[in-house]
Amino acid sequence: PQPLHPKTQQCGWLCLPHLGGSIQLPDCRWVDFHDLFAVHQDEMDLVRNRGGEALARRFQARGFPTHLVLDRPSVANDPDPES
């Protein structure tokens, strides 16, 4: 995959559920909120092998913001905080 921008190695997008991101409307329907993350190739590999929660835990452990950061390092090789 090609980088999303010349100033980043992030090359794809991943949609993950937002923590606490559901509300129930007055008519009893539910609305779920999600975050969209630009990801590195090795992070996508982690998602394919271990699931989106494994990547989300690493994002949380590093305290990464939900907005786009072009020079964000990959977290794929970080230890799993729940291990």
Rosetta silent file (secondary structure, phi, psi, omega in degrees, C-alpha in Angstrom):
SEQUENCE: PQPLHPKTQQCGWLCLPHLGGSIQLPDCRWVDFHDLFAVHQDEMDLVRNRGGEALARRFQARGFPTHLVLDRPSVANDPDPES
SCORE:     score description
SCORE:     0.000 S_00000001
   1 L     0.000  148.920  178.378    0.000    0.000    0.000 S_00000001
   2 L   -88.712  146.455  175.568    1.004    3.568   -0.657 S_00000001
   3 L   -58.714  150.777  179.320    1.225    6.144    2.160 S_00000001
   4 L   -69.681  -23.754 -176.645   -1.815    8.385    2.561 S_00000001
   5 L  -155.117  150.594 -179.395    0.407   11.462    2.363 S_00000001
   6 L   -59.804  -20.965 -177.372    4.100   12.097    1.572 S_00000001
   7 L   -96.589   14.986 -179.333    4.737   13.055    5.225 S_00000001
   8 L  -143.657  158.117  171.743    3.467    9.790    6.750 S_00000001
   9 L  -101.161    0.358  177.334    3.924    6.034    6.582 S_00000001
  10 L   -68.789  135.793 -170.901    0.269    5.475    7.452 S_00000001
  11 L  -134.438   11.772  179.228   -1.329    3.717    4.517 S_00000001
  12 E  -163.401  178.116 -178.212   -4.885    2.766    5.412 S_00000001
  13 E  -123.139  145.236  177.075   -7.926    3.474    7.552 S_00000001
  14 E  -134.629  130.515  178.472   -9.447    1.506   10.386 S_00000001
  15 E  -102.457  120.898  179.896  -12.848    2.134   11.957 S_00000001
  16 E  -123.746  147.361  176.702  -13.097    1.153   15.643 S_00000001
  17 E   -59.903  139.431  177.041  -15.976    1.579   18.110 S_00000001
  18 E   -77.339  136.552  179.382  -15.631    4.681   20.268 S_00000001
  19 E   -60.635  126.593 -178.814  -15.282    3.947   23.974 S_00000001
  20 E    66.535   22.098 -170.482  -18.647    4.559   25.599 S_00000001
  21 E   -94.033   47.539  174.538  -19.915    5.540   22.197 S_00000001
  22 E  -133.457  142.188  173.293  -23.549    4.418   22.214 S_00000001
  23 E  -136.056  151.964  175.483  -26.694    6.297   23.069 S_00000001
  24 E  -103.733  129.114  179.174  -30.323    5.312   23.052 S_00000001
  25 L   -79.964  162.250 -179.864  -32.725    7.687   21.340 S_00000001
  26 L   -56.977  -26.748  179.994  -36.166    8.511   22.754 S_00000001
  27 L   -89.585   15.038  175.367  -37.752    6.138   20.225 S_00000001
  28 L    78.110    1.740  173.779  -35.603    3.268   21.639 S_00000001
  29 L   -76.672  152.389  177.005  -33.219    3.074   18.673 S_00000001
  30 E  -105.684  143.983  174.666  -29.500    2.897   19.440 S_00000001
  31 E  -120.356  125.331  177.918  -26.803    5.024   17.806 S_00000001
  32 E  -103.779  140.081  177.848  -23.209    3.755   17.912 S_00000001
  33 E  -107.552  144.971 -179.356  -20.226    6.081   17.507 S_00000001
  34 E  -132.064  158.155  173.533  -16.938    5.078   15.905 S_00000001
  35 E  -111.373  144.873  177.980  -13.476    6.557   15.465 S_00000001
  36 E  -109.868  121.865 -177.039  -11.572    6.463   12.193 S_00000001
  37 E  -116.159  135.546  168.373   -7.809    5.927   12.526 S_00000001
  38 E   -78.544  132.374 -173.838   -5.076    6.200    9.927 S_00000001
  39 E  -128.844  156.298  174.831   -2.932    3.095   10.402 S_00000001
  40 L   -83.324  161.667  179.737    0.432    1.672    9.402 S_00000001
  41 H   -59.474  -42.348 -178.901    0.702   -1.591    7.451 S_00000001
  42 H   -68.019  -26.771  174.870    2.024   -3.502   10.481 S_00000001
  43 H   -70.407  -38.215  175.870   -0.927   -2.243   12.538 S_00000001
  44 H   -64.803  -37.827  176.845   -3.339   -3.618    9.914 S_00000001
  45 H   -62.278  -40.856  177.263   -1.484   -6.927   10.115 S_00000001
  46 H   -60.936  -43.269  178.983   -1.980   -6.885   13.895 S_00000001
  47 H   -62.655  -42.097  179.880   -5.711   -6.292   13.408 S_00000001
  48 H   -64.280  -37.034 -175.760   -5.949   -9.175   10.945 S_00000001
  49 H   -86.887  -33.966 -173.380   -4.104  -11.525   13.316 S_00000001
  50 H  -126.155   -6.263  177.794   -5.386  -10.440   16.729 S_00000001
  51 L    96.717  161.902 -177.628   -8.403   -8.173   16.109 S_00000001
  52 H   -64.472  -29.761 -179.862   -9.137   -4.467   16.421 S_00000001
  53 H   -64.643  -34.300  178.458   -9.217   -4.562   20.216 S_00000001
  54 H   -61.948  -40.148  178.006   -5.519   -5.496   20.324 S_00000001
  55 H   -72.609  -42.180 -179.876   -4.680   -2.345   18.377 S_00000001
  56 H   -59.410  -40.558  177.945   -7.121   -0.192   20.372 S_00000001
  57 H   -61.033  -39.435  179.114   -5.464   -1.268   23.647 S_00000001
  58 H   -68.621  -40.498  175.324   -2.077   -0.176   22.317 S_00000001
  59 H   -58.744  -46.431 -178.831   -3.492    3.179   21.186 S_00000001
  60 H   -63.598  -41.098 -178.720   -4.971    3.710   24.648 S_00000001
  61 H   -62.379  -34.561  178.970   -1.742    2.720   26.403 S_00000001
  62 H   -84.867  -12.888 -178.971    0.154    5.357   24.415 S_00000001
  63 L    70.092   32.802  179.985   -2.585    7.944   24.903 S_00000001
  64 L   -68.042  141.219  176.831   -2.865    8.671   21.199 S_00000001
  65 L   -73.382  163.342  178.328   -5.460   11.272   20.217 S_00000001
  66 L   -83.990   -9.023  177.330   -8.337   10.360   17.936 S_00000001
  67 L   -85.862  162.854 -176.486   -7.396   13.089   15.447 S_00000001
  68 L   -69.662  127.280  175.840   -4.953   12.477   12.595 S_00000001
  69 L  -124.689  109.014 -173.444   -1.266   12.801   13.506 S_00000001
  70 L   -60.594  -36.529 -175.954    0.928   12.380   10.421 S_00000001
  71 L   -98.631   21.621  178.445    4.107   11.468   12.294 S_00000001
  72 L   -63.773  129.163  177.576    2.464    9.059   14.756 S_00000001
  73 L   -74.425  158.219  176.613    4.701    6.023   15.279 S_00000001
  74 L   -70.869  145.527  176.512    3.334    2.535   14.821 S_00000001
  75 L  -108.509    6.277 -173.827    2.194    0.707   17.954 S_00000001
  76 L   -59.373  -32.865 -177.858    2.121   -2.763   16.377 S_00000001
  77 L   -95.953    3.335  174.521    5.257   -3.911   18.186 S_00000001
  78 L   -67.567  149.821  175.064    4.277   -2.452   21.576 S_00000001
  79 L   -67.512  148.731  177.594    3.513   -5.046   24.252 S_00000001
  80 L   -71.592  122.434 -178.589   -0.166   -5.742   24.792 S_00000001
  81 L   -59.636  -21.373 -178.729   -1.170   -3.860   27.966 S_00000001
  82 L   -95.893    7.300  179.379   -3.448   -6.764   28.966 S_00000001
  83 L   -89.540    0.000    0.000   -0.726   -9.427   28.730 S_00000001
